[in-house]
CSV table of C-alpha atoms in Angstrom, one decimal:
chain,number,residue,atom,x,y,z
A,152,UNK,CA,70.6,6.9,21.7
A,153,UNK,CA,72.5,9.0,19.3
A,154,UNK,CA,72.1,9.9,15.7
A,155,UNK,CA,75.3,7.9,14.9
A,156,UNK,CA,73.5,4.7,16.0
A,157,UNK,CA,70.9,5.2,13.3
A,158,UNK,CA,70.5,3.7,9.8
A,159,UNK,CA,66.8,4.1,9.4
A,160,UNK,CA,66.9,7.4,7.4
A,161,UNK,CA,68.4,5.4,4.5
A,162,UNK,CA,66.0,4.4,1.7
A,163,UNK,CA,65.4,0.7,1.9
A,164,UNK,CA,66.3,0.4,5.6
A,165,UNK,CA,63.3,-0.1,7.8
A,166,UNK,CA,62.9,-1.0,11.5
A,167,UNK,CA,63.6,-4.7,10.9
A,168,UNK,CA,66.8,-4.1,8.8
A,169,UNK,CA,68.2,-1.6,11.3
A,170,UNK,CA,67.7,-3.9,14.2
A,171,UNK,CA,69.3,-6.7,12.3
A,172,UNK,CA,72.3,-4.5,11.7
A,173,UNK,CA,72.6,-3.7,15.4
A,174,UNK,CA,72.2,-7.3,16.3
A,175,UNK,CA,75.0,-8.2,13.9
A,176,UNK,CA,77.4,-5.7,15.5
A,177,UNK,CA,76.8,-2.6,13.3
A,178,UNK,CA,75.8,-0.6,16.4
A,179,UNK,CA,77.0,2.7,14.9
A,180,UNK,CA,78.4,4.2,11.7
A,181,UNK,CA,82.0,3.3,12.5
A,182,UNK,CA,81.0,-0.4,12.9
A,183,UNK,CA,78.9,-0.6,9.7
A,184,UNK,CA,80.0,-3.5,7.4
A,185,UNK,CA,78.5,-3.3,3.8
A,186,UNK,CA,78.6,-7.1,3.7
A,187,UNK,CA,75.7,-7.2,6.2
A,188,UNK,CA,73.3,-5.9,3.5
A,189,UNK,CA,72.9,-6.0,-0.2
A,190,UNK,CA,75.2,-4.0,-2.4
A,191,UNK,CA,72.6,-1.3,-3.3
A,192,UNK,CA,71.5,-0.8,0.3
A,193,UNK,CA,75.1,-0.9,1.4
A,194,UNK,CA,76.0,1.9,-1.0
A,195,UNK,CA,73.1,4.0,0.2
A,196,UNK,CA,74.1,3.5,3.8
A,197,UNK,CA,77.6,4.5,3.2
A,198,UNK,CA,76.5,7.6,1.2
A,199,UNK,CA,74.2,8.6,4.0
A,200,UNK,CA,76.9,8.2,6.6
A,201,UNK,CA,79.2,10.4,4.6
A,202,UNK,CA,76.6,13.2,4.3
A,203,UNK,CA,75.4,12.7,7.9
A,204,UNK,CA,78.9,13.1,9.3
A,205,UNK,CA,79.3,16.4,7.5
A,206,UNK,CA,75.9,17.6,8.7
A,207,UNK,CA,76.7,16.7,12.3
A,208,UNK,CA,80.0,18.5,12.1
A,209,UNK,CA,78.1,21.5,10.8
A,210,UNK,CA,75.6,21.3,13.7
A,211,UNK,CA,72.7,21.0,11.3
A,212,UNK,CA,69.7,19.4,13.2
A,213,UNK,CA,67.4,20.4,10.3
A,214,UNK,CA,69.1,17.9,8.1
A,215,UNK,CA,68.3,15.1,10.5
A,216,UNK,CA,64.7,16.3,11.2
A,217,UNK,CA,64.0,15.9,7.5
A,218,UNK,CA,65.9,12.6,7.2
A,219,UNK,CA,64.4,10.7,10.1
A,220,UNK,CA,60.8,9.4,10.0
A,221,UNK,CA,58.7,11.5,12.3
A,222,UNK,CA,58.3,8.6,14.8
A,223,UNK,CA,62.1,8.4,15.2
A,224,UNK,CA,63.0,12.1,15.6
A,225,UNK,CA,63.5,11.6,19.3
A,226,UNK,CA,66.9,10.3,18.3
A,227,UNK,CA,68.0,13.9,17.7
A,228,UNK,CA,67.7,14.7,21.4
A,229,UNK,CA,71.0,13.3,22.7
A,230,UNK,CA,73.1,15.0,20.1
A,231,UNK,CA,71.5,18.4,20.4
A,232,UNK,CA,70.3,18.4,24.0
A,233,UNK,CA,72.9,20.9,25.3
A,234,UNK,CA,71.5,23.7,23.1
A,235,UNK,CA,67.9,22.5,23.1
A,236,UNK,CA,65.2,25.0,24.2
A,237,UNK,CA,62.5,23.5,26.4
A,238,UNK,CA,59.5,25.8,26.2
A,239,UNK,CA,55.9,26.2,27.3
A,240,UNK,CA,53.2,28.9,27.0
A,241,UNK,CA,50.2,30.0,28.9
A,242,UNK,CA,47.2,31.6,27.2
A,243,UNK,CA,43.7,32.9,28.0
A,244,UNK,CA,42.1,30.1,26.0
A,245,UNK,CA,42.4,27.8,23.0
A,246,UNK,CA,41.4,30.1,20.2
A,247,UNK,CA,44.5,31.5,18.4
A,248,UNK,CA,42.4,34.3,16.8
A,249,UNK,CA,40.7,35.5,19.9
A,250,UNK,CA,42.8,34.5,22.9
A,251,UNK,CA,46.2,35.8,23.9
A,252,UNK,CA,49.5,34.5,25.1
A,253,UNK,CA,50.1,35.6,28.6
A,254,UNK,CA,53.5,34.1,29.5
A,255,UNK,CA,56.2,32.1,27.7
A,256,UNK,CA,58.9,30.2,29.7
A,257,UNK,CA,61.9,28.6,28.2
A,258,UNK,CA,64.7,26.6,29.8
A,259,UNK,CA,68.0,26.4,28.0
A,260,UNK,CA,71.5,25.5,29.1
A,261,UNK,CA,70.4,25.4,32.8
A,262,UNK,CA,68.8,28.9,32.7
A,263,UNK,CA,65.1,29.6,32.8
A,264,UNK,CA,63.5,32.7,31.5
A,265,UNK,CA,59.8,33.8,31.5
A,266,UNK,CA,58.5,36.5,29.2
A,267,UNK,CA,55.3,38.3,30.3
A,268,UNK,CA,52.7,40.0,28.1
A,269,UNK,CA,52.9,43.8,28.5
A,270,UNK,CA,56.5,43.6,29.6
A,271,UNK,CA,59.1,41.7,27.7
A,272,UNK,CA,56.9,39.3,25.7
A,273,UNK,CA,57.6,40.6,22.2
A,274,UNK,CA,58.1,39.1,18.7
A,275,UNK,CA,61.7,40.1,18.7
A,276,UNK,CA,62.5,38.3,22.0
A,277,UNK,CA,60.7,35.2,20.9
A,278,UNK,CA,62.3,35.1,17.5
A,279,UNK,CA,65.8,35.6,19.1
A,280,UNK,CA,65.1,32.7,21.5
A,281,UNK,CA,63.9,30.4,18.8
A,282,UNK,CA,66.9,31.2,16.6
A,283,UNK,CA,69.3,30.6,19.4
A,284,UNK,CA,68.2,27.0,19.8
A,285,UNK,CA,69.2,23.9,17.9
A,286,UNK,CA,66.1,22.0,18.9
A,287,UNK,CA,62.8,23.0,20.4
A,288,UNK,CA,61.3,20.7,23.0
A,289,UNK,CA,57.7,20.8,24.1
A,290,UNK,CA,54.7,18.8,25.1
A,291,UNK,CA,51.9,19.1,22.6
A,292,UNK,CA,53.7,22.1,21.3
A,293,UNK,CA,53.5,21.2,17.6
A,294,UNK,CA,49.7,21.4,17.7
A,295,UNK,CA,49.3,24.2,20.3
A,296,UNK,CA,52.2,26.2,21.5
A,297,UNK,CA,54.1,26.7,18.2
A,298,UNK,CA,51.2,27.6,16.0
A,299,UNK,CA,49.8,29.9,18.8
A,300,UNK,CA,53.1,31.8,18.9
A,301,UNK,CA,53.4,32.0,15.1
A,302,UNK,CA,49.8,33.3,14.8
A,303,UNK,CA,50.0,35.7,17.7
A,304,UNK,CA,53.4,37.2,17.1
A,305,UNK,CA,54.1,36.5,13.4
A,306,UNK,CA,57.4,34.8,14.2
A,307,UNK,CA,59.0,32.1,12.0
A,308,UNK,CA,59.6,28.9,13.8
A,309,UNK,CA,61.8,26.8,11.5
A,310,UNK,CA,64.0,25.2,14.2
A,311,UNK,CA,63.5,21.4,14.5
A,312,UNK,CA,60.8,20.6,17.1
A,313,UNK,CA,60.6,17.5,19.3
A,314,UNK,CA,57.1,17.2,20.7
A,315,UNK,CA,57.4,14.9,23.6
A,316,UNK,CA,53.7,13.9,23.6
A,317,UNK,CA,54.3,11.5,20.7
A,318,UNK,CA,57.4,9.6,22.1
A,319,UNK,CA,55.6,9.5,25.5
A,320,UNK,CA,52.6,7.8,23.9
A,321,UNK,CA,54.9,5.3,22.2
A,322,UNK,CA,56.1,4.1,25.6
A,323,UNK,CA,52.6,4.0,27.1
A,324,UNK,CA,52.6,7.4,28.8
A,325,UNK,CA,49.2,8.8,27.9
A,326,UNK,CA,47.4,11.9,29.1
A,327,UNK,CA,48.4,15.5,29.5
A,328,UNK,CA,51.8,16.8,30.8
A,329,UNK,CA,50.8,16.7,34.5
A,330,UNK,CA,49.5,13.2,34.2
A,331,UNK,CA,52.7,12.0,32.5
A,332,UNK,CA,54.9,13.8,35.1
A,333,UNK,CA,53.0,12.0,37.8
A,334,UNK,CA,53.3,8.7,36.1
A,335,UNK,CA,57.1,8.9,36.0
A,336,UNK,CA,57.5,10.5,39.4
A,337,UNK,CA,58.2,14.2,38.7
A,338,UNK,CA,56.9,16.2,41.6
A,339,UNK,CA,55.7,19.8,41.4
A,340,UNK,CA,55.9,22.6,44.0
A,341,UNK,CA,52.3,23.4,43.3
A,342,UNK,CA,50.5,20.3,42.1
A,343,UNK,CA,47.1,21.9,42.8
A,344,UNK,CA,47.5,24.4,39.9
A,345,UNK,CA,46.3,23.5,36.4
A,346,UNK,CA,46.0,25.2,33.0
A,347,UNK,CA,42.6,26.4,33.9
A,348,UNK,CA,44.1,28.1,37.0
A,349,UNK,CA,46.7,29.8,34.8
A,350,UNK,CA,43.8,31.6,32.9
A,351,UNK,CA,42.3,32.6,36.2
A,352,UNK,CA,45.6,33.8,37.6
A,353,UNK,CA,46.2,36.1,34.6
A,354,UNK,CA,42.8,37.7,35.0
A,355,UNK,CA,43.4,38.1,38.7
A,356,UNK,CA,46.7,39.8,37.9
A,357,UNK,CA,44.9,42.2,35.5
A,358,UNK,CA,42.5,43.0,38.3
A,359,UNK,CA,45.4,43.8,40.6
A,360,UNK,CA,45.4,40.7,42.9
A,361,UNK,CA,48.7,40.5,44.7
A,362,UNK,CA,50.8,37.5,44.0
A,363,UNK,CA,48.8,36.3,41.0
A,364,UNK,CA,51.4,37.0,38.4
A,365,UNK,CA,54.2,35.5,40.5
A,366,UNK,CA,52.2,32.3,40.9
A,367,UNK,CA,51.5,32.1,37.2
A,368,UNK,CA,55.1,32.6,36.4
A,369,UNK,CA,56.2,29.9,38.8
A,370,UNK,CA,53.7,27.5,37.3
A,371,UNK,CA,54.8,28.3,33.7
A,372,UNK,CA,58.5,28.0,34.6
A,373,UNK,CA,58.0,24.6,36.2
A,374,UNK,CA,56.3,23.4,33.0
A,375,UNK,CA,59.4,24.3,31.0
A,376,UNK,CA,62.0,23.0,33.5
A,377,UNK,CA,60.2,19.7,33.9
A,378,UNK,CA,60.3,19.1,30.1
A,379,UNK,CA,64.0,18.5,30.3
A,380,UNK,CA,63.5,15.8,33.0
A,381,UNK,CA,60.7,14.3,30.9
A,382,UNK,CA,62.9,14.3,27.7
A,383,UNK,CA,65.7,12.6,29.5
A,384,UNK,CA,63.4,9.9,30.9
A,385,UNK,CA,61.4,9.1,27.7
A,386,UNK,CA,64.5,9.1,25.4
A,387,UNK,CA,66.3,6.8,27.9
A,388,UNK,CA,63.3,4.4,27.9
A,389,UNK,CA,63.2,4.4,24.1
A,390,UNK,CA,67.0,3.9,23.9
A,391,UNK,CA,66.5,0.7,26.0
A,392,UNK,CA,63.5,-0.5,24.1
A,393,UNK,CA,64.7,0.2,20.6
A,394,UNK,CA,68.5,0.0,20.7
A,395,UNK,CA,69.7,-2.0,23.7
A,396,UNK,CA,67.2,-4.8,23.2
A,397,UNK,CA,68.5,-5.4,19.6
A,398,UNK,CA,72.1,-4.9,20.6
A,399,UNK,CA,71.9,-7.4,23.4
A,400,UNK,CA,71.1,-10.1,20.9
A,401,UNK,CA,74.8,-10.1,20.1
A,402,UNK,CA,75.8,-11.0,23.6
């Protein structure tokens, strides 16, 4: 589903009105007919469409993040997926004030990069990565990864952020990332490794254990790469449940 299919950012347009518009043939902005709604709502929709077209042309995802209800921000994904940054971090614990970030992996435009503490994991590299993305995509990253990075490195994360944990819950996919991956059939090279193991692997690396860092990096990179598959799957499911079911009422 694309932003151009959406009317729900408009004042006075809720879920029911939007689905009625789709069912009546207004499946995107080009097909909107003001006669399908009252004059006030019609004027608001046309005004929104004019502004939204300009903001899409300007590649401005922040406009749409603020315009859409939080539960509907998954709709930004299809428009901005090509420059989205799928990211995941590993830490030595859950306390932002006491624990440290050990690795950060991000997957963007088909390329995966891992930054390692003590090597290339710096505030400058992180800020540049964030600034280069149109959309950040994570799993539980709004509550954990993003604030951990902001606290630990003092970076400014102002890029729109799609946290897949919430759209996953809306389609019945509960639990952590590994559980959700398993539920939709995403396989891992090392399914035996968990977040707890990631902490152990970092300490083993610090102690000089051969291969520990390489295993940690492989685990972290797989987290980031799998987020793209998960995003594709969950947004496709929501597209079917939210948009296609309403559209099919016209057939």
